[in-house]
Every structure is written in structure tokens, then in C-alpha cells.
Coordinates of C-alpha atoms in Angstrom, one line a residue:
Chain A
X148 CA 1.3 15.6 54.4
X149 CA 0.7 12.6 52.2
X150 CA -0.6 14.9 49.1
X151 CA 2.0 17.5 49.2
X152 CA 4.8 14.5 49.5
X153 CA 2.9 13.1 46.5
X154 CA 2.5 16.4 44.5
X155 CA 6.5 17.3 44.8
X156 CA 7.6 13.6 43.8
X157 CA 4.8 13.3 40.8
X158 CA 6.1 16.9 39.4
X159 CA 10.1 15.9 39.9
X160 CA 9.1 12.6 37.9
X161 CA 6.8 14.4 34.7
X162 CA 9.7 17.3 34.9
X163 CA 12.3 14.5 34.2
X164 CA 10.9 11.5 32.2
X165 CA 8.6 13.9 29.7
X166 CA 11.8 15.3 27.7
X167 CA 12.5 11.4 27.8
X168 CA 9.5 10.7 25.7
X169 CA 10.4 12.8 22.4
X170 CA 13.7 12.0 22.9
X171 CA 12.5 8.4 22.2
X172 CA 10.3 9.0 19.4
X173 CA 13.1 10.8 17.9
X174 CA 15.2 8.5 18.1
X175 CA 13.0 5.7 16.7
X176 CA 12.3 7.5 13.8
X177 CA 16.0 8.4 13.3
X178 CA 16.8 4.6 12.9
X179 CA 13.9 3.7 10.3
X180 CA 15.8 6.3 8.2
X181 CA 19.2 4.8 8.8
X182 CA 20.5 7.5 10.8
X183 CA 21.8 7.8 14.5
X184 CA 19.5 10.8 15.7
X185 CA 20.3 13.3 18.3
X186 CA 21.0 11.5 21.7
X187 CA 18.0 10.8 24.3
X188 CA 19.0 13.6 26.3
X189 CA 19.0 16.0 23.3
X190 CA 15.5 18.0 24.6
X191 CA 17.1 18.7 28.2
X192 CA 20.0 20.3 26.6
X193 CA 17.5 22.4 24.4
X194 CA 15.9 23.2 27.2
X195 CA 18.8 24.2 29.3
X196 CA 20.3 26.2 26.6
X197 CA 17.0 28.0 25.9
X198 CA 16.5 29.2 29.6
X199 CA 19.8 30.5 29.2
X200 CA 19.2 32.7 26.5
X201 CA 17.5 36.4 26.4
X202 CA 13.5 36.5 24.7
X203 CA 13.3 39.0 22.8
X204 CA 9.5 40.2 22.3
X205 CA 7.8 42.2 20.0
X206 CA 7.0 45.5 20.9
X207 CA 3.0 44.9 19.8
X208 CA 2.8 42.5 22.2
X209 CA 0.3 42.6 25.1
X210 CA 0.2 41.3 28.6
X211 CA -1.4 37.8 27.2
X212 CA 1.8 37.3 25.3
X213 CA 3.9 37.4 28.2
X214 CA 1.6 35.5 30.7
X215 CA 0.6 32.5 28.2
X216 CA 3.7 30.7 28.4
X217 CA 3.3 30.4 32.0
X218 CA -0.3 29.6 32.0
X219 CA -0.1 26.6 29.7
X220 CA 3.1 25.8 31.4
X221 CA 1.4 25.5 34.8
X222 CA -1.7 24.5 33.8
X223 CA 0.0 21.3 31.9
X224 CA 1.8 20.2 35.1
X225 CA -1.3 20.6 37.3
X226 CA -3.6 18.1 34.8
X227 CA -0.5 16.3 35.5
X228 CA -0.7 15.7 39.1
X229 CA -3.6 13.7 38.2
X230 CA -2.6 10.8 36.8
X231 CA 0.2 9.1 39.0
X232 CA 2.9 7.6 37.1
X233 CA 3.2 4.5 39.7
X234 CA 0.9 2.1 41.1
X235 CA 2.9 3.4 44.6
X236 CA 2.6 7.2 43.4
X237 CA -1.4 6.3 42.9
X238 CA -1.7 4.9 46.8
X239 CA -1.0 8.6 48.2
X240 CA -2.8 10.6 45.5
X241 CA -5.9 12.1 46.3
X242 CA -9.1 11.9 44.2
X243 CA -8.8 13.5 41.0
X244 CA -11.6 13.9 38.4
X245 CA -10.3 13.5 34.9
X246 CA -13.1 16.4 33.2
X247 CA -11.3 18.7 35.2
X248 CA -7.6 17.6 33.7
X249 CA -8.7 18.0 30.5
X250 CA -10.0 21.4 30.4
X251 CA -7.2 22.4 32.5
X252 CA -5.1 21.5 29.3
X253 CA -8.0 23.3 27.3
X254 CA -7.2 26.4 29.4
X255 CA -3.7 26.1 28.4
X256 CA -4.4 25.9 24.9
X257 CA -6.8 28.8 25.1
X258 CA -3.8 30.7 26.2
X259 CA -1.8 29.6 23.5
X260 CA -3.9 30.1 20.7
X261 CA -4.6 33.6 21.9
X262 CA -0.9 34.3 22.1
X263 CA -0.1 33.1 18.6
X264 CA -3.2 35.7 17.5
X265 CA -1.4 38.8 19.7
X266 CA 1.2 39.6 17.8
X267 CA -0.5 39.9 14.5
X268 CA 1.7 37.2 12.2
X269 CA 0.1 35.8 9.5
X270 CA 1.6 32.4 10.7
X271 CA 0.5 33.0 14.5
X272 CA -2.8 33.4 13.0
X273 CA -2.9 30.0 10.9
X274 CA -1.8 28.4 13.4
X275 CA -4.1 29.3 15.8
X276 CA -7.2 29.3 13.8
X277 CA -6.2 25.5 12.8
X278 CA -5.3 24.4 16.7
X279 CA -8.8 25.6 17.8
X280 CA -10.7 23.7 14.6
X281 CA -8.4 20.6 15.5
X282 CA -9.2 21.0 19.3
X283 CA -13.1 20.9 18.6
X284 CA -12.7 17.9 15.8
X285 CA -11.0 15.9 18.9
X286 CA -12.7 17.0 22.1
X287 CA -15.6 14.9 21.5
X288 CA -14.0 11.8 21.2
X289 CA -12.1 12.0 24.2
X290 CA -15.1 13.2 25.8
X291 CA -16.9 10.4 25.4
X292 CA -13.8 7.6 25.6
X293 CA -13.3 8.9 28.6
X294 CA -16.9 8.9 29.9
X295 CA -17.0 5.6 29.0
X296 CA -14.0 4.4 31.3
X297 CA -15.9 6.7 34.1
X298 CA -18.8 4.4 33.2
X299 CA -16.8 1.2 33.3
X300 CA -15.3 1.9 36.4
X301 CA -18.5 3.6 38.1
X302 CA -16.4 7.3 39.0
X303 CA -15.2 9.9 36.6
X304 CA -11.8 9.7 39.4
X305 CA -9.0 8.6 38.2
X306 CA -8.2 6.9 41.1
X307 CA -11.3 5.2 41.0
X308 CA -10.3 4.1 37.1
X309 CA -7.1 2.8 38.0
X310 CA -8.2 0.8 40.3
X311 CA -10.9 -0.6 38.7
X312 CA -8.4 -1.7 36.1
X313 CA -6.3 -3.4 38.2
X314 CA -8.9 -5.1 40.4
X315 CA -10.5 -6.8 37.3
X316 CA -8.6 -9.2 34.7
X317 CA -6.3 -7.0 32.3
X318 CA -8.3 -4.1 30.6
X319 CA -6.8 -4.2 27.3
X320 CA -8.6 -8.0 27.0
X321 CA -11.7 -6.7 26.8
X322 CA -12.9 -5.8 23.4
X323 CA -14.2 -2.5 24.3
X324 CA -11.2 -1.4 25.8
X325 CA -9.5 -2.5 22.9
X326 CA -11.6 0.2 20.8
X327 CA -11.1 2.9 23.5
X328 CA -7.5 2.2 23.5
X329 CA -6.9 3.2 19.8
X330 CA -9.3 6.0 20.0
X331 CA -7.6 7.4 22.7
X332 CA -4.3 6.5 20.7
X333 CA -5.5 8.7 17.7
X334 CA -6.4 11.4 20.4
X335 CA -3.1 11.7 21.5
X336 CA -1.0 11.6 17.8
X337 CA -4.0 14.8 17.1
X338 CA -3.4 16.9 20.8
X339 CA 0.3 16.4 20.2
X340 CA 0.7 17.4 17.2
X341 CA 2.1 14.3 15.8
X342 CA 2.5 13.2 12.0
X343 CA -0.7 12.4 10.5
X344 CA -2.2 15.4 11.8
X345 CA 1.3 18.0 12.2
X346 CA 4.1 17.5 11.7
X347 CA 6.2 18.2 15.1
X348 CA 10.0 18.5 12.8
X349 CA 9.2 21.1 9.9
X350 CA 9.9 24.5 10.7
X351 CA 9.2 26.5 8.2
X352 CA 6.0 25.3 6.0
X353 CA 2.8 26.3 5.5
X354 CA 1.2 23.4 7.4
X355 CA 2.5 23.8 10.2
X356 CA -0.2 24.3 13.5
X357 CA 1.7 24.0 16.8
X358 CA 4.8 25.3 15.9
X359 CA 3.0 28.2 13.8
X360 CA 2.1 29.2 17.4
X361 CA 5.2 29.7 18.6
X362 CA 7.1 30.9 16.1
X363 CA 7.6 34.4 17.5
X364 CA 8.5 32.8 21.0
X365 CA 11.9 33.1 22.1
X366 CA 14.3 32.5 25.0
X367 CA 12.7 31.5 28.6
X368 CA 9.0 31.6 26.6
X369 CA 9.9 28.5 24.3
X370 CA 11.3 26.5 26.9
X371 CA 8.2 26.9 28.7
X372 CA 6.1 26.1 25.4
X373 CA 8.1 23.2 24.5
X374 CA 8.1 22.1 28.3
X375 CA 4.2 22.7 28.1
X376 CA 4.2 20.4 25.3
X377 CA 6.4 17.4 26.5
X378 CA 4.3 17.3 29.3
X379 CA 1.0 17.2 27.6
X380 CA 2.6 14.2 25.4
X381 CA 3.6 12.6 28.7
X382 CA 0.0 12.9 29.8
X383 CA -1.7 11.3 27.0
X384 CA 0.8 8.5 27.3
X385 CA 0.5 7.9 30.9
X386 CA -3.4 7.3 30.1
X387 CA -2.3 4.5 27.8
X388 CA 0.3 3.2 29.8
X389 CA -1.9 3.3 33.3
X390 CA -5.7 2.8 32.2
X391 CA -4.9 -0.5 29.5
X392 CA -1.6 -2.1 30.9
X393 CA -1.9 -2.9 33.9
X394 CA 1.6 -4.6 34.6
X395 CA 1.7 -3.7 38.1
X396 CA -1.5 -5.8 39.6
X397 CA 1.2 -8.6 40.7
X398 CA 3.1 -6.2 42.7
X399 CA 2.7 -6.4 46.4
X400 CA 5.7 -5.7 47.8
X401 CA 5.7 -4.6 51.9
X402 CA 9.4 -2.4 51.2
X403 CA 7.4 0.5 49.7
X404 CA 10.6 1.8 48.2
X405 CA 11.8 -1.4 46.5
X406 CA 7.9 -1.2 45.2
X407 CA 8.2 2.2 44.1
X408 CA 11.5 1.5 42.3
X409 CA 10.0 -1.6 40.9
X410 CA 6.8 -0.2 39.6
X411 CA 8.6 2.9 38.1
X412 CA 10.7 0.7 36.0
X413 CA 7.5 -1.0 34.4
X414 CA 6.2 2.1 33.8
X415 CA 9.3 3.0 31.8
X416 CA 9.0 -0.2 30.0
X417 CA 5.1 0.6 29.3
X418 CA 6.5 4.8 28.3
X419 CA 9.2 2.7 25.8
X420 CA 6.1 0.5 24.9
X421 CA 3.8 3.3 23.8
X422 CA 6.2 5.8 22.4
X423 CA 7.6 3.0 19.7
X424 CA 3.8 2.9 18.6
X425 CA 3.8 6.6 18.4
X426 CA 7.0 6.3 16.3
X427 CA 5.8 3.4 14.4
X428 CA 2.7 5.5 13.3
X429 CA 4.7 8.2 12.7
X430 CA 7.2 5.9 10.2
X431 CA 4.2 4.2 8.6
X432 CA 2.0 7.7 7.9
X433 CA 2.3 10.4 5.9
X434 CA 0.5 13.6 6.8
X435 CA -2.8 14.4 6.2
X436 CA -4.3 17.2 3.9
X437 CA -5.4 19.8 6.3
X438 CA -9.2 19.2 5.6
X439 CA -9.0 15.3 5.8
X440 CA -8.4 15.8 9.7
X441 CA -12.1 15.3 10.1
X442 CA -12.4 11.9 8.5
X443 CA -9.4 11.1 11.4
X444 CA -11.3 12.6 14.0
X445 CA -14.8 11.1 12.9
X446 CA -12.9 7.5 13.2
X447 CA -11.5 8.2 16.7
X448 CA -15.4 9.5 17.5
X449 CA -16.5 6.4 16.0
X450 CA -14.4 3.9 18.2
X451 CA -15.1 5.5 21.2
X452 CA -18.5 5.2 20.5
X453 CA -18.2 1.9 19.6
X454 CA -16.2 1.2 23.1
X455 CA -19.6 2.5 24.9
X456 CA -21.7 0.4 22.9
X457 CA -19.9 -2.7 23.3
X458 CA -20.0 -2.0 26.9
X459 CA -23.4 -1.4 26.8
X460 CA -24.0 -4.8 24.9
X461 CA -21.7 -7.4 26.8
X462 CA -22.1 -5.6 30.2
X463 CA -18.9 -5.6 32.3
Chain B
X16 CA -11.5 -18.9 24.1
X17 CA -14.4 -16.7 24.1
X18 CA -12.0 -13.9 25.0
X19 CA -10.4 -13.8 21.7
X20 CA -13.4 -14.4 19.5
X21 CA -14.4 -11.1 21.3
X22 CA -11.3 -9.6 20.2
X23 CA -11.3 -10.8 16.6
X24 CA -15.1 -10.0 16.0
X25 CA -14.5 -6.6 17.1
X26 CA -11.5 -6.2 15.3
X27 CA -13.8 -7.0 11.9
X28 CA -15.7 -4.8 13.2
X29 CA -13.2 -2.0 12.9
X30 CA -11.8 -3.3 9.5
X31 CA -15.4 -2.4 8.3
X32 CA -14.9 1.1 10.0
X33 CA -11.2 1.7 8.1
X34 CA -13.2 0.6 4.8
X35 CA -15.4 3.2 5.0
X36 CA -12.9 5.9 6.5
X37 CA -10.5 5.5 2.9
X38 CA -11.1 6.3 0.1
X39 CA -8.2 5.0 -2.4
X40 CA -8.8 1.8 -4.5
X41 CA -5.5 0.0 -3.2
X42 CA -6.5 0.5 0.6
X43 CA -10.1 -0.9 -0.2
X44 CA -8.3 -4.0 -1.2
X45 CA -5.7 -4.6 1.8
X46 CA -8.4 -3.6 4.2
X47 CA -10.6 -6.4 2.7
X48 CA -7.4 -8.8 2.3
X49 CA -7.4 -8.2 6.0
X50 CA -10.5 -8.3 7.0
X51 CA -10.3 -12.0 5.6
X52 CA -7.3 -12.2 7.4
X53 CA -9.2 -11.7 10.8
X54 CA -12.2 -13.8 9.5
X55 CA -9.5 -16.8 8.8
X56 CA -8.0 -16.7 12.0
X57 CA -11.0 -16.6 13.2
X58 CA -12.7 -19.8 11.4
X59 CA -9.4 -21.8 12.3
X60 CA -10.0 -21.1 15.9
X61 CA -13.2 -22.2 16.1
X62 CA -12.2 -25.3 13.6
X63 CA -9.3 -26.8 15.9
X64 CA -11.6 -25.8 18.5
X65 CA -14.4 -28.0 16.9
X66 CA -12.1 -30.7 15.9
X67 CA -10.7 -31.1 20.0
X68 CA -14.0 -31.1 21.2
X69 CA -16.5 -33.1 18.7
X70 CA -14.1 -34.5 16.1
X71 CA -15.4 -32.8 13.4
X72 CA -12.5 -31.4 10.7
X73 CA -14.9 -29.5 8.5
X74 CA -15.0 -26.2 9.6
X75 CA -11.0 -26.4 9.9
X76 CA -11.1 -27.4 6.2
X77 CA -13.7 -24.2 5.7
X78 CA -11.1 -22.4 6.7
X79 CA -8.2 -23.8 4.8
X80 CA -10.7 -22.7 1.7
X81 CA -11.3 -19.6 3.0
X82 CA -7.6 -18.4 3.7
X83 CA -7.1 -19.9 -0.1
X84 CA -10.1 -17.7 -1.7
X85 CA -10.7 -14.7 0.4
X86 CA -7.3 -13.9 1.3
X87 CA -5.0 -14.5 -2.0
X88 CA -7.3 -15.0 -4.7
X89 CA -10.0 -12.3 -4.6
X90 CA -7.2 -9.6 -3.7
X91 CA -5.2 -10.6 -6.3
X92 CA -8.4 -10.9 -8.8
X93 CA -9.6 -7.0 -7.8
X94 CA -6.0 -6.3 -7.9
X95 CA -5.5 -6.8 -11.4
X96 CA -8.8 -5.3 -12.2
X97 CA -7.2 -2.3 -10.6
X98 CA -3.9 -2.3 -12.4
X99 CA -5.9 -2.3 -15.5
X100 CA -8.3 0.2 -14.8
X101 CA -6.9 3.9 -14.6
X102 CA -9.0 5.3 -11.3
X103 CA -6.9 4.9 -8.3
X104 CA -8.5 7.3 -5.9
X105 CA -12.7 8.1 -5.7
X106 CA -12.8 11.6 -5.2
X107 CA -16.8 12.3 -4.8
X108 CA -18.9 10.3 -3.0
X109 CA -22.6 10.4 -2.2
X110 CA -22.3 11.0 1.4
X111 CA -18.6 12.5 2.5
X112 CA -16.4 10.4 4.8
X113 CA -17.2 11.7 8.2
X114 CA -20.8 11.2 8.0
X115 CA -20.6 8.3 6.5
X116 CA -18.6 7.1 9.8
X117 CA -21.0 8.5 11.7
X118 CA -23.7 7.0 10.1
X119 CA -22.0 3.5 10.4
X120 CA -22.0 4.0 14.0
X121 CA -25.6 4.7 14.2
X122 CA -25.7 1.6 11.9
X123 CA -24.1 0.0 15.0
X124 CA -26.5 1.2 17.5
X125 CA -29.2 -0.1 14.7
X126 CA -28.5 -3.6 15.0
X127 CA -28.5 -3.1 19.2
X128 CA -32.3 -2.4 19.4
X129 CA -33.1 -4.2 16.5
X130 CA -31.8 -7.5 18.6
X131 CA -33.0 -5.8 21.5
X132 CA -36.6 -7.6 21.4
X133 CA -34.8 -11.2 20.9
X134 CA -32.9 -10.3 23.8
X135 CA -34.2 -13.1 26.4
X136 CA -33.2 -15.8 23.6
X137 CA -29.6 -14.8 23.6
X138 CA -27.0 -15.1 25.6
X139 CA -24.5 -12.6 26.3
X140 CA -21.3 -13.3 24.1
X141 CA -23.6 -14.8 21.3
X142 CA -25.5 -11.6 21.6
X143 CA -22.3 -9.8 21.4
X144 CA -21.1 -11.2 18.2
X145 CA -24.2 -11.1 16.7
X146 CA -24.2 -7.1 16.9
X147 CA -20.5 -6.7 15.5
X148 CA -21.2 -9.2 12.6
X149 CA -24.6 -7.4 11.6
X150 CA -23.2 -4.5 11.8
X151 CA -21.0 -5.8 9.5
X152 CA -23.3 -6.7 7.0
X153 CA -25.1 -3.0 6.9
X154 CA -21.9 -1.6 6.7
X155 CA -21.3 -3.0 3.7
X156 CA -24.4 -2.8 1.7
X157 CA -23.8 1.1 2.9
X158 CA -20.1 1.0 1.5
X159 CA -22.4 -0.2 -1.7
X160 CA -24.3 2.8 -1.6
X161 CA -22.5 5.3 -0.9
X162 CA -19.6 4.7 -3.5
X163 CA -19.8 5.5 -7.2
X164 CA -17.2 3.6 -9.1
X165 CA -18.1 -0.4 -9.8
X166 CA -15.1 -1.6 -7.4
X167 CA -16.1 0.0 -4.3
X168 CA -19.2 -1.5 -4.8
X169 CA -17.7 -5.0 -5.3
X170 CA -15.4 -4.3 -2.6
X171 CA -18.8 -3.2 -0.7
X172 CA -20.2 -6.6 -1.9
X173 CA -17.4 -9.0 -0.3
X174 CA -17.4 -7.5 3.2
X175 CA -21.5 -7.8 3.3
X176 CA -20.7 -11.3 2.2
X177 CA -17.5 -11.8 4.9
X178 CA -20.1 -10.2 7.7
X179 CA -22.9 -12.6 7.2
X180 CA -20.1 -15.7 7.1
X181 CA -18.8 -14.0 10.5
X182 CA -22.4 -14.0 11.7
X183 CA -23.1 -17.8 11.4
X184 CA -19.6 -18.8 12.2
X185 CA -19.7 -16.8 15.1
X186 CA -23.4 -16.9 16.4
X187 CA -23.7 -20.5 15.3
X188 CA -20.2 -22.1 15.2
X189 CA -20.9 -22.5 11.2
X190 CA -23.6 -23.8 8.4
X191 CA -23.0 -26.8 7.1
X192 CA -20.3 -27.1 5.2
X193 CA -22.2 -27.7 1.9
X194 CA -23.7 -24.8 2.0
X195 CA -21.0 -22.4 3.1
X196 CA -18.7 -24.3 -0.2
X197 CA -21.6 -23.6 -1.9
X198 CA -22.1 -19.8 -0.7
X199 CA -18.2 -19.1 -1.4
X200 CA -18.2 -20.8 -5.2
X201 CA -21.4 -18.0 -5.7
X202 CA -19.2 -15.6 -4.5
X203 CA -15.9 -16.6 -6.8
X204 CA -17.8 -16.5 -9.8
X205 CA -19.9 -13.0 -9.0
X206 CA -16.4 -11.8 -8.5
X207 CA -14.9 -12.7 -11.2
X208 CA -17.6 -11.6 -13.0
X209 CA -18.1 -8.6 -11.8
X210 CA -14.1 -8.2 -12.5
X211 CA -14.7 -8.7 -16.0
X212 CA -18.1 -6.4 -16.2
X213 CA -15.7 -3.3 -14.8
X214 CA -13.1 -3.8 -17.4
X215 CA -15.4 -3.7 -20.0
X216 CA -17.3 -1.0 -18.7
X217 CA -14.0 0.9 -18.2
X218 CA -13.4 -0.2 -22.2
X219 CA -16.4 0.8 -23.2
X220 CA -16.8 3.9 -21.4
X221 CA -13.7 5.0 -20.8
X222 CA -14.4 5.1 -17.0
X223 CA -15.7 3.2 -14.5
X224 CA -17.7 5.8 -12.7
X225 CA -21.4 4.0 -12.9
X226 CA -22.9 7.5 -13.3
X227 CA -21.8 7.4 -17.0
X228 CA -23.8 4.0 -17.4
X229 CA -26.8 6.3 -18.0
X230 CA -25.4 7.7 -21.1
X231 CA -26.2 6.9 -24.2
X232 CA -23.4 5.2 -26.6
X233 CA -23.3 4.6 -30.1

């Protein structure tokens, strides 16, 4: 009874604050260039507006094309169930292992790249061939930061990490969390496509890698993909926000929906915290030549390796 | 205390990382500039630390010197270097950049097993610091190595230098204070004439690629 309770709320919460998130960025970046931006709320009106309208699909298309959008859709929300926004979400969760959340996002980008190939665009193509050489650049270093939280907390759970960082002193104080936080951070600007690596605003460029995948999308389809996307960003962010700041160690409240009220409201502030540093990277970088993406991902490798090491050296 | 001596030799740590992750001219400097920056804040620490607990002001005055040398002067020296010289970006290298990061993270691991059979001497955060620093010091004769133009390689030549000051500050809370003046003079000088050796070079040769040394000139 607990889980399903804890399922429905988790999903309501990702469905409503990941929109939130870009909406943020945006909005960020719109005042270091002096401008107002669209409002916060400007992806839910996309979204609404695009589930209104009809998809039109090409008539080459074959059954992968229709079903990918729902696949990466539903496979983002289920690696979402496990990690609980809340510290009073993450009392009735149930014990999720975090290898299995990320190739559940894997199996949503396998989906995705295969639909951009279907249709036969030259774009679709790009795009795809440069999401999968991305995806293997990154998947190592998040592999092994995330081993090395497993190892720091003695269970690949999440629950089991979670709690290990809120039993001990704050996470982010320890120098090898300090390196597996900004590998993980440069994991996260790379899997969402953000500036240094893609650019999430162009359009219409050769450069372009996620969007190149669904550019032939229309309709219901996008708002899935886009949907699919948000929630991946909110994913990565939620590891940030829940694995290195732990705000919500003080709160022991008895009322467990003051608590829950409470402890969503830091994690707002610690979403607000995390996506001005994906804006301020986003204001202070320009993007990369496709080719230099390694030397990116060979850093993010390298501090996650680091991390282990340093764990390794001064013990826990 | 110990806490944030963690975080600051870790974070030269990484500085040493970012230097061998770029490649243009200007970031080599800030990333040194910075570096110095840490290594400053670092020294002062462990100076007002020093001066509370045993009444010594030396190494706060170290650090004074330090924050005077490492982080205006020398930047602004290489700086001007740079503005005269017309190479702003290295473009081939002897080993490319991500195996070069690589390699300084097995540069890392290294130093672990090479302290490894001292282990019983040290104790854990001194052992700690001692890795990072090391590591420090390989990284940058390696940043020596690998790059071909002359101010890589004196770039290469300051953070060797800023990891072995990390290593005694750190591991041994500072030489004497003699000796570290005398250490940073030594470096002032090999700076600034190393500064003068690359704009002659680049005069001379029109480049300051240290391939073309090799080449005969009439």
C-alpha cells in the first residue's frame, strides 16, 4: 500500500516540478542577456498546446517510430521513481538499485536514437550517430561516480545512499565528494544536452544532437520527447540535490505532512540551487567543437576516479 | 581545520587536472593564477593557524610573499610574454588531451603505492595530502613533457614548483622560512628568465615552438 501511495505521489511531483527546471534555466539565462525570458510556466503551456495538436508522420516510418516516444517517455519516469524527491517521499520508498535506473534511461535513449535513424533524414542520422558516441564518452564516468557512492555508502540502493548521507556529517565536506560532485555535474550538462556539449535553443544548425533526433517528431510524439527529456534533467538534478546536500538531516518533525511540506520546499530551494549552476555554466561556456567532447568526458572520468581514489586513501 | 585543508589540497589537485585538460595560452595562465590562489589561501590558513597556536608570524608572512609573487607578478610576467609572442593556442601535442588526463590519473594512483610502503609512518590526513601534492608535482613535469611551445613548459615548471611548496606546507606545516624565501627568489629569476629566453627565441625564430630549436640558423 505504502509503495503504490509512494509511486503515484513521486510521479505527480517529477510530472509537475520537471517543466519547472528548464523553465528556470531559461530564465536565468534570459537575464544575463538583459532580457525578460518566457515566463516559468512557458514549457507546460508547450506542452499543453503540443498534446493538443495532430502528429503528422512520415509514411516511411516503422512501428519503432511510433512506439519510441512512449518507451523513452515511460522508461524516464520509471528511473524516476527511484530517487525520491523528499527526505519524507524516501521513508516509504522501497529499495531501488541505481545500475538499474540508469540503463533504464539507456533503454530510452536506445529507442530514441533508433527513431531518429527510421525515417532516413540526414539530420535524424547525425544526430543519432553523435547521441550514441556521446552516450559511450559519458557512461563510464557515471559508472564509476556512481560505484563509488555505492562504495561509500556500502549498497548500490539508493535508499541505502541517501541515508548514508544524511547519517554522516554533510557529504559535500568531504573532499572526495567534492570531486564526485562536479563529475557527476559535467555528467549531467553532457546527458542533457546542455551548452558545452549541445546546445538545447538552436534549431536549425548543423550541431545540433538531441534536437537533430526529433526533428521529424510532431504533435503528441514531441510532447512526450520533450517530457522524456525534462524528466531526465530532473533526474540528474535530484542526484545533486539528494546525494551532496543534505539540508533535511535536521528535520524531525512527528506531523508527517508539515514534514513533507517542509522538506519539499528545501528541495525546491536545493532544484533553484543546482539549476542556477547549470545556467551559470551555461552563461560562462561556449560550446564545444564536436570532437573536443572527449577531452570533457576524459575530465569528468578523471574526477570520478579521483573521488574513488581519495576514498580509497583517507578511508571514510 | 583539517576539513578545509582537505578541500583546498584537492581542489589544487584539480587545478592541475584543468591545466592539462586546456590547451590555450591565456587559460594556462588563469589556471596557474589560480592554482596560486588556492595555494595562498591555503598558506594563510595554516599561518594564522600557526600564529594562534605557537606565535610564530612567519609562515603568515610566507604567504603575504606568496600572494605578492605567485599570484600578480608571475601572471602578469607570462602575461606579457604572451601579448608579445603571436601563438595563442597549441594545436599539436605529444600525447592528445584525453590521454594525457588519463595518464595524470594513473599519475595519481602512482603516487598511492609509491607511499604505500611508508604507510605505517603516516598518518591519515598527512598521508592524504601528501598524495594530492605529489601528484601535483608529476603532473607538472608531465604538463613539461607533453607540451611543445616554451610557455607551456614554464607554465609546466611553476605548478611542479607550487606542488612541491603544497607538499611541505601541507605534510609539514612549512620549511623554514629561509629557505622557502630563498626557493621562491630561484623561481622569480628562472621566470623571468625564461620570459626573456621565449621572446628571443620567438625573435629569433619566428616561433616559439621548441621543435624549430633544432634548426640551423645563419
Amino acid at each position: 500500500m505504502n509503495e503504490i501511495l509512494y509511486v503515484i505521489l513521486q510521479l505527480i511531483l517529477v510530472m509537475l516540478v520537471a517543466p519547472l527546471a528548464t523553465g528556470i534555466i531559461k530564465k536565468v539565462k534570459a537575464f544575463s542577456q538583459k532580457r525578460q525570458g518566457p515566463p516559468l510556466t512557458q514549457m507546460y503551456y508547450d506542452l499543453y498546446k503540443l498534446l493538443k495538436k495532430d502528429t503528422v508522420v512520415s509514411e516511411t516510418a516503422s512501428w519503432v517510430y511510433h512506439l519510441a516516444p512512449y518507451i523513452t517517455f515511460v522508461t524516464a519516469l520509471a528511473a524516476s521513481v527511484f530517487f525520491p524527491l523528499t527526505a519524507s517521499l524516501f521513508n516509504l520508498s522501497f529499495q531501488g538499485d541505481i545500475i538499474l535506473a540508469v540503463y533504464l534511461l539507456a533503454l530510452g535513449r536506445f529507442f530514441m536514437v533508433l527513431a531518429g535513424l527510421d525515417t532516413g533524414s540526414t539530420f535524424g542520422g547525425m544526430g543519432s550517430s553523435r547521441e550514441m558516441m556521446i552516450a559511450s564518452l559519458i557512461e563510464p564516468a557515471l559508472m564509476v561516480a556512481l560505484f563509488t557512492l555505492g562504495l561509500i555508502a556500502g549498497s548500490t540502493s539508493v535508499s541505502a545512499i541517501i541515508s548514508a548521507n544524511q547519517a554522516g556529517s554533510p557529504l559535500i565536506l568531504n573532499p572526495y565528494s567534492l570531486l564526485l560532485f562536479s563529475a557527476i555535474f559535467i555528467i549531467l550538462i553532457a546527458e542533457t544536452a546542455r551548452i558545452p556539449v549541445d546546445d538545447p535553443s538552436t534549431h536549425l544548425e548543423l550541431t545540433m544532437v538531441h534536437e537533430a533526433m526529433l526533428l521529424e517528431y510532431s504533435g503528441k510524439h514531441l510532447a512526450l520527447m520533450e517530457m522524456a527529456a525534462a524528466v531526465k534533467q530532473l533526474i540528474f538534478i535530484t542526484i545533486l540535490a539528494n546525494f551532496f546536500l543534505p539540508l533535511e538531516s535536521f528535520l524531525t518533525l512527528s506531523n508527517p505532512f508539515l514534514a513533507f511540506f517542509i522538506g519539499l520546499a528545501l528541495y525546491l530551494i536545493k532544484l533553484i540551487a543546482v539549476s542556477l549552476l547549470i545556467a551559470a555554466a551555461e552563461i560562462c561556456t561556449v560550446k564545444l567543437r564536436f570532437f573536443s567532447v572527449p577531452n570533457l568526458a576524459a575530465i569528468s572520468f578523471a574526477l570520478a576516479f579521483l573521488g574513488f581514489m581519495q576514498f580509497f586513501v583517507i578511508g571514510r | 581545520m583539517e576539513t578545509f585543508l582537505d578541500l583546498l589540497s584537492v581542489s589544487i589537485l584539480i587545478s592541475a587536472f584543468i591545466l592539462t585538460a586546456t590547451k590555450r595560452i591565456n587559460t594556462y595562465i588563469k589556471t596557474f593564477q589560480f592554482q596560486s590562489l588556492l595555494l595562498v589561501v591555503a598558506t594563510f590558513a595554516l599561518g594564522v593557524y600557526n600564529l594562534l597556536t605557537e606565535g610564530y608570524f612567519d609562515i603568515l608572512l610566507l604567504s603575504v610573499v606568496i600572494f605578492i609573487l605567485k599570484v600578480i607578478y608571475i601572471p602578469r610576467l607570462l602575461h606579457n610574454t604572451y601579448t608579445k609572442v603571436e601563438y595563442k593556442v597549441e594545436k599539436d601535442f605529444f600525447i592528445n588531451i584525453p590521454s594525457s588526463v588519463l595518464i595524470c590519473a594513473a599519475l595519481v594512483i602512482l603516487t598511492y603505492y609509491s607511499l604505500q610502503s611508508i604507510d605505517s609512518l603516516l598518518s591519515g590526513h598527512i598521508k592524504f595530502y601528501l598524495v594530492n601534492s605529489l601528484s601535483v608535482v608529476l603532473i607538472g613535469l608531465f604538463f613539461m613533457i607533453t607540451r611543445k611551445k616554451a610557455i607551456g613548459q614554464i607554465v609546466g615548471f611553476l605548478v611542479l614548483e607550487n606542488g612541491m611548496f603544497t607538499t611541505a606546507m601541507l605534510s609539514a606545516h612549512g620549511m623554514p622560512v629561509i629557505v622557502d624565501l630563498g626557493i621562491l627568489v630561484d623561481l622569480l629569476t628562472a621566470v623571468m628568465i625564461m620570459g626573456m629566453l621565449v621572446f628571443k627565441i620567438n625573435e629569433r625564430f619566428d616561433s616559439i615552438n621548441i621543435d624549430r630549436l633544432r634548426n640551423l640558423r645563419g
